[in-house]
PDB file of C-alpha atoms in Angstrom:
ATOM      1  CA  THR U   1     -15.349   7.132 -17.000  1.00 56.00           C
ATOM      2  CA  GLN U   2     -14.711   7.600 -13.281  1.00 62.00           C
ATOM      3  CA  LEU U   3     -14.668   4.196 -11.615  1.00 81.00           C
ATOM      4  CA  LEU U   4     -14.880   5.642  -8.118  1.00 92.00           C
ATOM      5  CA  GLU U   5     -17.269   8.410  -7.124  1.00 95.00           C
ATOM      6  CA  GLN U   6     -16.499  10.348  -3.955  1.00 96.00           C
ATOM      7  CA  SER U   7     -19.031  12.470  -2.103  1.00 96.00           C
ATOM      8  CA  PRO U   8     -19.313  15.153  -0.999  1.00 96.00           C
ATOM      9  CA  GLN U   9     -16.674  16.826  -3.152  1.00 94.00           C
ATOM     10  CA  PHE U  10     -16.232  19.603  -0.600  1.00 96.00           C
ATOM     11  CA  LEU U  11     -16.995  19.700   3.121  1.00 95.00           C
ATOM     12  CA  SER U  12     -16.348  22.486   5.607  1.00 96.00           C
ATOM     13  CA  ILE U  13     -16.928  21.875   9.321  1.00 96.00           C
ATOM     14  CA  GLN U  14     -16.068  23.383  12.703  1.00 97.00           C
ATOM     15  CA  GLU U  15     -13.362  21.923  14.898  1.00 97.00           C
ATOM     16  CA  GLY U  16     -14.797  19.221  17.168  1.00 97.00           C
ATOM     17  CA  GLU U  17     -17.562  18.135  14.801  1.00 97.00           C
ATOM     18  CA  ASN U  18     -17.810  14.696  13.216  1.00 97.00           C
ATOM     19  CA  LEU U  19     -17.872  14.022   9.490  1.00 97.00           C
ATOM     20  CA  THR U  20     -18.281  11.135   7.071  1.00 97.00           C
ATOM     21  CA  VAL U  21     -17.227  10.999   3.426  1.00 98.00           C
ATOM     22  CA  TYR U  22     -18.026   8.301   0.907  1.00 97.00           C
ATOM     23  CA  CYS U  23     -16.417   6.417  -1.953  1.00 96.00           C
ATOM     24  CA  ASN U  24     -18.696   4.403  -4.256  1.00 95.00           C
ATOM     25  CA  SER U  25     -18.159   2.223  -7.303  1.00 93.00           C
ATOM     26  CA  SER U  26     -20.056  -0.160  -9.526  1.00 88.00           C
ATOM     27  CA  SER U  27     -16.910  -2.316  -9.721  1.00 87.00           C
ATOM     28  CA  VAL U  28     -15.572  -4.795  -7.208  1.00 87.00           C
ATOM     29  CA  PHE U  29     -12.007  -4.272  -6.060  1.00 85.00           C
ATOM     30  CA  SER U  30      -9.649  -6.718  -4.388  1.00 83.00           C
ATOM     31  CA  SER U  31      -8.781  -3.944  -1.960  1.00 88.00           C
ATOM     32  CA  LEU U  32      -9.268  -0.240  -1.544  1.00 91.00           C
ATOM     33  CA  GLN U  33      -6.945   2.427  -0.225  1.00 93.00           C
ATOM     34  CA  TRP U  34      -7.448   5.861   1.300  1.00 96.00           C
ATOM     35  CA  TYR U  35      -4.831   8.578   0.846  1.00 96.00           C
ATOM     36  CA  ARG U  36      -4.614  12.124   2.202  1.00 97.00           C
ATOM     37  CA  GLN U  37      -3.058  14.891   0.141  1.00 96.00           C
ATOM     38  CA  GLU U  38      -2.044  18.320   1.427  1.00 94.00           C
ATOM     39  CA  PRO U  39      -1.502  21.348  -0.843  1.00 90.00           C
ATOM     40  CA  GLY U  40       1.717  21.157  -2.851  1.00 90.00           C
ATOM     41  CA  GLU U  41       2.474  17.593  -1.826  1.00 94.00           C
ATOM     42  CA  GLY U  42       1.883  14.068  -3.069  1.00 95.00           C
ATOM     43  CA  PRO U  43      -0.738  11.765  -1.554  1.00 95.00           C
ATOM     44  CA  VAL U  44       0.168   9.755   1.540  1.00 95.00           C
ATOM     45  CA  LEU U  45      -1.403   6.382   2.289  1.00 94.00           C
ATOM     46  CA  LEU U  46      -3.674   6.237   5.350  1.00 96.00           C
ATOM     47  CA  VAL U  47      -5.099   2.724   5.163  1.00 94.00           C
ATOM     48  CA  THR U  48      -5.761  -0.315   2.983  1.00 92.00           C
ATOM     49  CA  VAL U  49      -8.983  -2.301   3.437  1.00 92.00           C
ATOM     50  CA  VAL U  50      -9.147  -5.783   1.971  1.00 89.00           C
ATOM     51  CA  THR U  51     -12.059  -7.798   3.379  1.00 88.00           C
ATOM     52  CA  GLY U  52     -15.724  -6.982   2.754  1.00 90.00           C
ATOM     53  CA  GLY U  53     -17.207  -5.468   5.906  1.00 93.00           C
ATOM     54  CA  GLU U  54     -13.781  -4.644   7.323  1.00 93.00           C
ATOM     55  CA  VAL U  55     -13.459  -1.709   9.714  1.00 96.00           C
ATOM     56  CA  LYS U  56     -10.089  -0.126  10.442  1.00 96.00           C
ATOM     57  CA  LYS U  57      -9.336   2.667  12.898  1.00 96.00           C
ATOM     58  CA  LEU U  58      -6.483   5.134  12.752  1.00 95.00           C
ATOM     59  CA  LYS U  59      -6.742   7.330  15.852  1.00 95.00           C
ATOM     60  CA  ARG U  60      -9.888   9.442  15.196  1.00 96.00           C
ATOM     61  CA  LEU U  61     -10.345   8.128  11.641  1.00 97.00           C
ATOM     62  CA  THR U  62     -12.555   5.092  11.008  1.00 97.00           C
ATOM     63  CA  PHE U  63     -12.542   3.392   7.609  1.00 97.00           C
ATOM     64  CA  GLN U  64     -15.147   0.879   6.489  1.00 96.00           C
ATOM     65  CA  PHE U  65     -15.152  -1.351   3.409  1.00 94.00           C
ATOM     66  CA  GLY U  66     -18.587  -2.337   2.119  1.00 92.00           C
ATOM     67  CA  ASP U  67     -19.695  -5.967   2.307  1.00 91.00           C
ATOM     68  CA  ALA U  68     -19.669  -6.246  -1.506  1.00 90.00           C
ATOM     69  CA  ARG U  69     -16.234  -4.559  -1.742  1.00 88.00           C
ATOM     70  CA  LYS U  70     -17.622  -1.806  -3.990  1.00 90.00           C
ATOM     71  CA  ASP U  71     -17.785   1.096  -1.572  1.00 92.00           C
ATOM     72  CA  SER U  72     -16.096   2.578   1.443  1.00 95.00           C
ATOM     73  CA  SER U  73     -16.533   5.346   3.984  1.00 97.00           C
ATOM     74  CA  LEU U  74     -14.248   7.455   6.124  1.00 97.00           C
ATOM     75  CA  HIS U  75     -15.549   8.845   9.416  1.00 97.00           C
ATOM     76  CA  ILE U  76     -13.606  11.438  11.387  1.00 97.00           C
ATOM     77  CA  THR U  77     -14.517  11.951  15.039  1.00 97.00           C
ATOM     78  CA  ALA U  78     -13.949  15.331  16.680  1.00 97.00           C
ATOM     79  CA  ALA U  79     -12.240  16.806  13.643  1.00 97.00           C
ATOM     80  CA  GLN U  80      -9.189  18.999  14.134  1.00 97.00           C
ATOM     81  CA  PRO U  81      -7.602  21.597  11.825  1.00 95.00           C
ATOM     82  CA  GLY U  82      -4.808  19.101  11.111  1.00 94.00           C
ATOM     83  CA  ASP U  83      -7.389  16.854   9.420  1.00 96.00           C
ATOM     84  CA  THR U  84      -7.784  19.439   6.657  1.00 96.00           C
ATOM     85  CA  GLY U  85      -6.830  17.973   3.299  1.00 96.00           C
ATOM     86  CA  LEU U  86      -7.938  16.156   0.168  1.00 96.00           C
ATOM     87  CA  TYR U  87      -8.972  12.577   0.930  1.00 97.00           C
ATOM     88  CA  LEU U  88      -8.595  10.232  -2.031  1.00 96.00           C
ATOM     89  CA  CYS U  89      -9.920   6.718  -2.317  1.00 95.00           C
ATOM     90  CA  ALA U  90      -8.306   4.318  -4.767  1.00 93.00           C
ATOM     91  CA  GLY U  91      -9.347   0.887  -5.963  1.00 90.00           C
ATOM     92  CA  VAL U  92      -6.492  -1.568  -6.406  1.00 85.00           C
ATOM     93  CA  ARG U  93      -6.277  -3.331  -9.766  1.00 78.00           C
ATOM     94  CA  GLY U  94      -3.783  -5.749 -11.319  1.00 72.00           C
ATOM     95  CA  ASN U  95      -0.078  -4.906 -11.065  1.00 69.00           C
ATOM     96  CA  ASN U  96      -0.952  -2.679  -8.093  1.00 72.00           C
ATOM     97  CA  ARG U  97      -2.417  -0.050 -10.418  1.00 81.00           C
ATOM     98  CA  LEU U  98      -4.684   2.376  -8.623  1.00 87.00           C
ATOM     99  CA  ALA U  99      -7.939   3.842  -9.913  1.00 89.00           C
ATOM    100  CA  PHE U 100      -8.505   7.049  -7.978  1.00 92.00           C
ATOM    101  CA  GLY U 101     -11.676   8.939  -7.218  1.00 94.00           C
ATOM    102  CA  LYS U 102     -11.709  12.730  -7.547  1.00 94.00           C
ATOM    103  CA  GLY U 103     -11.381  13.212  -3.814  1.00 95.00           C
ATOM    104  CA  ASN U 104     -13.191  14.729  -0.831  1.00 96.00           C
ATOM    105  CA  GLN U 105     -11.844  18.164   0.074  1.00 96.00           C
ATOM    106  CA  VAL U 106     -12.227  18.577   3.852  1.00 97.00           C
ATOM    107  CA  VAL U 107     -11.701  21.893   5.620  1.00 97.00           C
ATOM    108  CA  VAL U 108     -11.784  22.001   9.423  1.00 97.00           C
ATOM    109  CA  ILE U 109     -12.242  25.521  10.782  1.00 96.00           C
ATOM    110  CA  PRO U 110     -10.625  26.294  14.158  1.00 95.00           C
TER     111      PRO U 110
ATOM    112  CA  ASN R   1      16.584   8.322   2.719  1.00 69.00           C
ATOM    113  CA  ALA R   2      14.872  10.802   0.391  1.00 81.00           C
ATOM    114  CA  GLY R   3      12.025   8.511  -0.752  1.00 94.00           C
ATOM    115  CA  VAL R   4      10.746   9.566  -4.187  1.00 97.00           C
ATOM    116  CA  THR R   5      12.297  12.637  -5.765  1.00 97.00           C
ATOM    117  CA  GLN R   6      11.120  14.478  -8.875  1.00 97.00           C
ATOM    118  CA  THR R   7      12.766  17.119 -11.013  1.00 97.00           C
ATOM    119  CA  PRO R   8      11.987  19.787 -11.956  1.00 97.00           C
ATOM    120  CA  LYS R   9       9.425  21.133  -9.454  1.00 96.00           C
ATOM    121  CA  PHE R  10       8.032  23.671 -11.930  1.00 96.00           C
ATOM    122  CA  GLN R  11       8.264  23.992 -15.699  1.00 96.00           C
ATOM    123  CA  VAL R  12       6.746  26.240 -18.347  1.00 97.00           C
ATOM    124  CA  LEU R  13       6.833  25.068 -21.956  1.00 97.00           C
ATOM    125  CA  LYS R  14       5.620  26.430 -25.245  1.00 97.00           C
ATOM    126  CA  THR R  15       3.395  24.295 -27.450  1.00 97.00           C
ATOM    127  CA  GLY R  16       5.500  21.859 -29.441  1.00 97.00           C
ATOM    128  CA  GLN R  17       8.496  21.852 -27.115  1.00 97.00           C
ATOM    129  CA  SER R  18       9.746  18.630 -25.595  1.00 96.00           C
ATOM    130  CA  MET R  19      10.927  17.799 -22.110  1.00 96.00           C
ATOM    131  CA  THR R  20      11.652  14.912 -19.776  1.00 97.00           C
ATOM    132  CA  LEU R  21      10.414  14.669 -16.204  1.00 98.00           C
ATOM    133  CA  GLN R  22      12.796  12.771 -13.962  1.00 97.00           C
ATOM    134  CA  CYS R  23      11.890  10.507 -11.063  1.00 98.00           C
ATOM    135  CA  ALA R  24      14.098   8.505  -8.720  1.00 98.00           C
ATOM    136  CA  GLN R  25      13.440   6.369  -5.636  1.00 97.00           C
ATOM    137  CA  ASP R  26      15.904   5.105  -3.059  1.00 96.00           C
ATOM    138  CA  MET R  27      13.691   2.475  -1.413  1.00 94.00           C
ATOM    139  CA  ASN R  28      14.733  -0.422  -3.683  1.00 94.00           C
ATOM    140  CA  HIS R  29      11.150  -0.671  -4.975  1.00 93.00           C
ATOM    141  CA  ASN R  30      10.311  -2.829  -7.954  1.00 92.00           C
ATOM    142  CA  SER R  31       7.361  -0.858  -9.336  1.00 92.00           C
ATOM    143  CA  MET R  32       7.092   2.743 -10.431  1.00 94.00           C
ATOM    144  CA  TYR R  33       4.205   4.856 -11.753  1.00 94.00           C
ATOM    145  CA  TRP R  34       3.466   8.183 -13.425  1.00 97.00           C
ATOM    146  CA  TYR R  35       0.184  10.005 -12.727  1.00 97.00           C
ATOM    147  CA  ARG R  36      -1.266  13.333 -13.713  1.00 97.00           C
ATOM    148  CA  GLN R  37      -3.624  15.298 -11.502  1.00 96.00           C
ATOM    149  CA  ASP R  38      -6.032  17.822 -12.975  1.00 94.00           C
ATOM    150  CA  PRO R  39      -8.708  19.896 -11.221  1.00 86.00           C
ATOM    151  CA  GLY R  40     -11.986  17.997 -11.183  1.00 79.00           C
ATOM    152  CA  MET R  41     -10.392  14.852 -12.640  1.00 81.00           C
ATOM    153  CA  GLY R  42      -8.449  13.309  -9.798  1.00 85.00           C
ATOM    154  CA  LEU R  43      -5.267  11.311 -10.326  1.00 93.00           C
ATOM    155  CA  ARG R  44      -4.992   9.356 -13.553  1.00 94.00           C
ATOM    156  CA  LEU R  45      -2.349   6.769 -14.386  1.00 94.00           C
ATOM    157  CA  ILE R  46      -0.235   7.578 -17.446  1.00 96.00           C
ATOM    158  CA  TYR R  47       2.285   4.723 -17.496  1.00 96.00           C
ATOM    159  CA  TYR R  48       3.660   2.245 -15.042  1.00 93.00           C
ATOM    160  CA  SER R  49       6.584  -0.120 -14.717  1.00 93.00           C
ATOM    161  CA  ALA R  50       5.827  -3.251 -12.727  1.00 88.00           C
ATOM    162  CA  SER R  51       9.498  -4.193 -12.634  1.00 88.00           C
ATOM    163  CA  GLU R  52      12.816  -3.118 -14.100  1.00 89.00           C
ATOM    164  CA  GLY R  53      12.786  -3.639 -17.852  1.00 89.00           C
ATOM    165  CA  THR R  54       9.016  -3.486 -18.303  1.00 92.00           C
ATOM    166  CA  THR R  55       6.639  -0.619 -18.982  1.00 95.00           C
ATOM    167  CA  ASP R  56       2.904  -0.550 -19.687  1.00 93.00           C
ATOM    168  CA  LYS R  57       0.265   1.992 -20.600  1.00 94.00           C
ATOM    169  CA  GLY R  58      -2.182   3.302 -18.056  1.00 92.00           C
ATOM    170  CA  GLU R  59      -5.426   5.208 -18.569  1.00 91.00           C
ATOM    171  CA  VAL R  60      -4.050   8.268 -20.419  1.00 95.00           C
ATOM    172  CA  PRO R  61      -0.799   7.392 -22.253  1.00 97.00           C
ATOM    173  CA  ASN R  62      -1.290   9.405 -25.457  1.00 96.00           C
ATOM    174  CA  GLY R  63       1.376  12.074 -25.960  1.00 96.00           C
ATOM    175  CA  TYR R  64       3.804  10.524 -23.474  1.00 98.00           C
ATOM    176  CA  ASN R  65       6.673   8.049 -23.471  1.00 97.00           C
ATOM    177  CA  VAL R  66       8.509   6.512 -20.543  1.00 97.00           C
ATOM    178  CA  SER R  67      11.861   4.904 -19.829  1.00 97.00           C
ATOM    179  CA  ARG R  68      12.711   2.686 -16.882  1.00 96.00           C
ATOM    180  CA  LEU R  69      16.390   3.547 -16.905  1.00 89.00           C
ATOM    181  CA  ASN R  70      17.272   1.204 -14.040  1.00 95.00           C
ATOM    182  CA  LYS R  71      15.586   0.025 -10.834  1.00 95.00           C
ATOM    183  CA  ARG R  72      15.830   3.502  -9.279  1.00 97.00           C
ATOM    184  CA  GLU R  73      14.816   5.785 -12.137  1.00 97.00           C
ATOM    185  CA  PHE R  74      11.669   6.183 -14.246  1.00 98.00           C
ATOM    186  CA  SER R  75      11.402   9.125 -16.633  1.00 98.00           C
ATOM    187  CA  LEU R  76       8.404  10.590 -18.461  1.00 98.00           C
ATOM    188  CA  ARG R  77       8.893  12.339 -21.807  1.00 98.00           C
ATOM    189  CA  LEU R  78       6.636  14.760 -23.603  1.00 97.00           C
ATOM    190  CA  GLU R  79       7.769  14.781 -27.240  1.00 93.00           C
ATOM    191  CA  SER R  80       5.609  17.678 -28.424  1.00 96.00           C
ATOM    192  CA  ALA R  81       3.873  19.426 -25.557  1.00 96.00           C
ATOM    193  CA  ALA R  82       0.254  20.555 -25.904  1.00 97.00           C
ATOM    194  CA  PRO R  83      -1.808  22.872 -23.660  1.00 97.00           C
ATOM    195  CA  SER R  84      -3.924  19.831 -22.686  1.00 96.00           C
ATOM    196  CA  GLN R  85      -0.830  18.453 -20.943  1.00 97.00           C
ATOM    197  CA  THR R  86      -0.829  21.304 -18.440  1.00 97.00           C
ATOM    198  CA  SER R  87      -1.104  19.446 -15.163  1.00 97.00           C
ATOM    199  CA  VAL R  88       0.633  18.350 -11.984  1.00 97.00           C
ATOM    200  CA  TYR R  89       2.622  15.175 -12.557  1.00 98.00           C
ATOM    201  CA  PHE R  90       3.323  12.721  -9.760  1.00 98.00           C
ATOM    202  CA  CYS R  91       5.721   9.822  -9.734  1.00 98.00           C
ATOM    203  CA  ALA R  92       5.164   6.970  -7.293  1.00 95.00           C
ATOM    204  CA  SER R  93       6.839   3.716  -6.374  1.00 94.00           C
ATOM    205  CA  SER R  94       5.844   0.542  -4.556  1.00 91.00           C
ATOM    206  CA  ARG R  95       7.744  -2.459  -3.283  1.00 89.00           C
ATOM    207  CA  MET R  96       6.011  -4.907  -5.557  1.00 77.00           C
ATOM    208  CA  GLY R  97       3.423  -4.684  -8.316  1.00 60.00           C
ATOM    209  CA  THR R  98       1.407  -7.791  -7.730  1.00 57.00           C
ATOM    210  CA  GLY R  99      -2.003  -6.225  -7.149  1.00 56.00           C
ATOM    211  CA  ALA R 100      -1.660  -6.855  -3.450  1.00 58.00           C
ATOM    212  CA  GLY R 101      -2.601  -3.327  -2.437  1.00 66.00           C
ATOM    213  CA  ASP R 102       0.993  -2.454  -1.694  1.00 82.00           C
ATOM    214  CA  THR R 103       1.678   1.076  -0.466  1.00 88.00           C
ATOM    215  CA  GLN R 104       2.493   3.574  -3.185  1.00 91.00           C
ATOM    216  CA  TYR R 105       4.884   6.327  -2.140  1.00 94.00           C
ATOM    217  CA  PHE R 106       4.466   9.558  -4.054  1.00 96.00           C
ATOM    218  CA  GLY R 107       6.942  12.255  -4.949  1.00 97.00           C
ATOM    219  CA  PRO R 108       6.224  15.969  -4.405  1.00 96.00           C
ATOM    220  CA  GLY R 109       5.075  16.523  -7.994  1.00 97.00           C
ATOM    221  CA  THR R 110       6.081  18.585 -11.027  1.00 97.00           C
ATOM    222  CA  ARG R 111       3.839  21.490 -11.973  1.00 97.00           C
ATOM    223  CA  LEU R 112       3.860  21.839 -15.750  1.00 97.00           C
ATOM    224  CA  THR R 113       2.289  24.641 -17.751  1.00 97.00           C
ATOM    225  CA  VAL R 114       2.143  24.466 -21.541  1.00 97.00           C
ATOM    226  CA  LEU R 115       1.421  27.791 -23.232  1.00 96.00           C
TER     227      LEU R 115
END
């Protein structure tokens, strides 16, 4: 059973366009993390959101945690080819265990 | 400061063979984790070690054993490999395992094929 559902699974856009991907769950998490993974490498943490309704910005990336702490979104403004990658959301459980979604594969075409 | 290192990078096994995947971190982290990543399945936790001397099962522990050799090293053993264990294996570490949403730092992965 996948605790976290990410949509869309695959997204291809032109450079300069905006995009939003989603991470949804029926479970409540104490916090949620977003990672980015590039081919042949391990995931790298982008952000941790803790409070319901929280919005965090990382340059052109905006992360939002739902009010009920069950869902999250990632919005990229003016996407660039360097944003290409697999974006993974992960719910944080006891002992810092992470429950990952399957990921959003984003391809930005120059 | 190498972060999290994993050996080997690639491995091909025959069904029934055994092997140990090695992981080491040089960040003085307390907690370490083993995940597998399969197409269409995402990352799934196999085992974790919240602190030196302790290990616990994750979501998919069957067919695996682990050893927290010391604070730096956490190994994953496949006693009798099966084709279903073909996957990319990632080791990760974090400063503390208290459920506080601490950053997990991942190694580069081991790509294992079981024929």
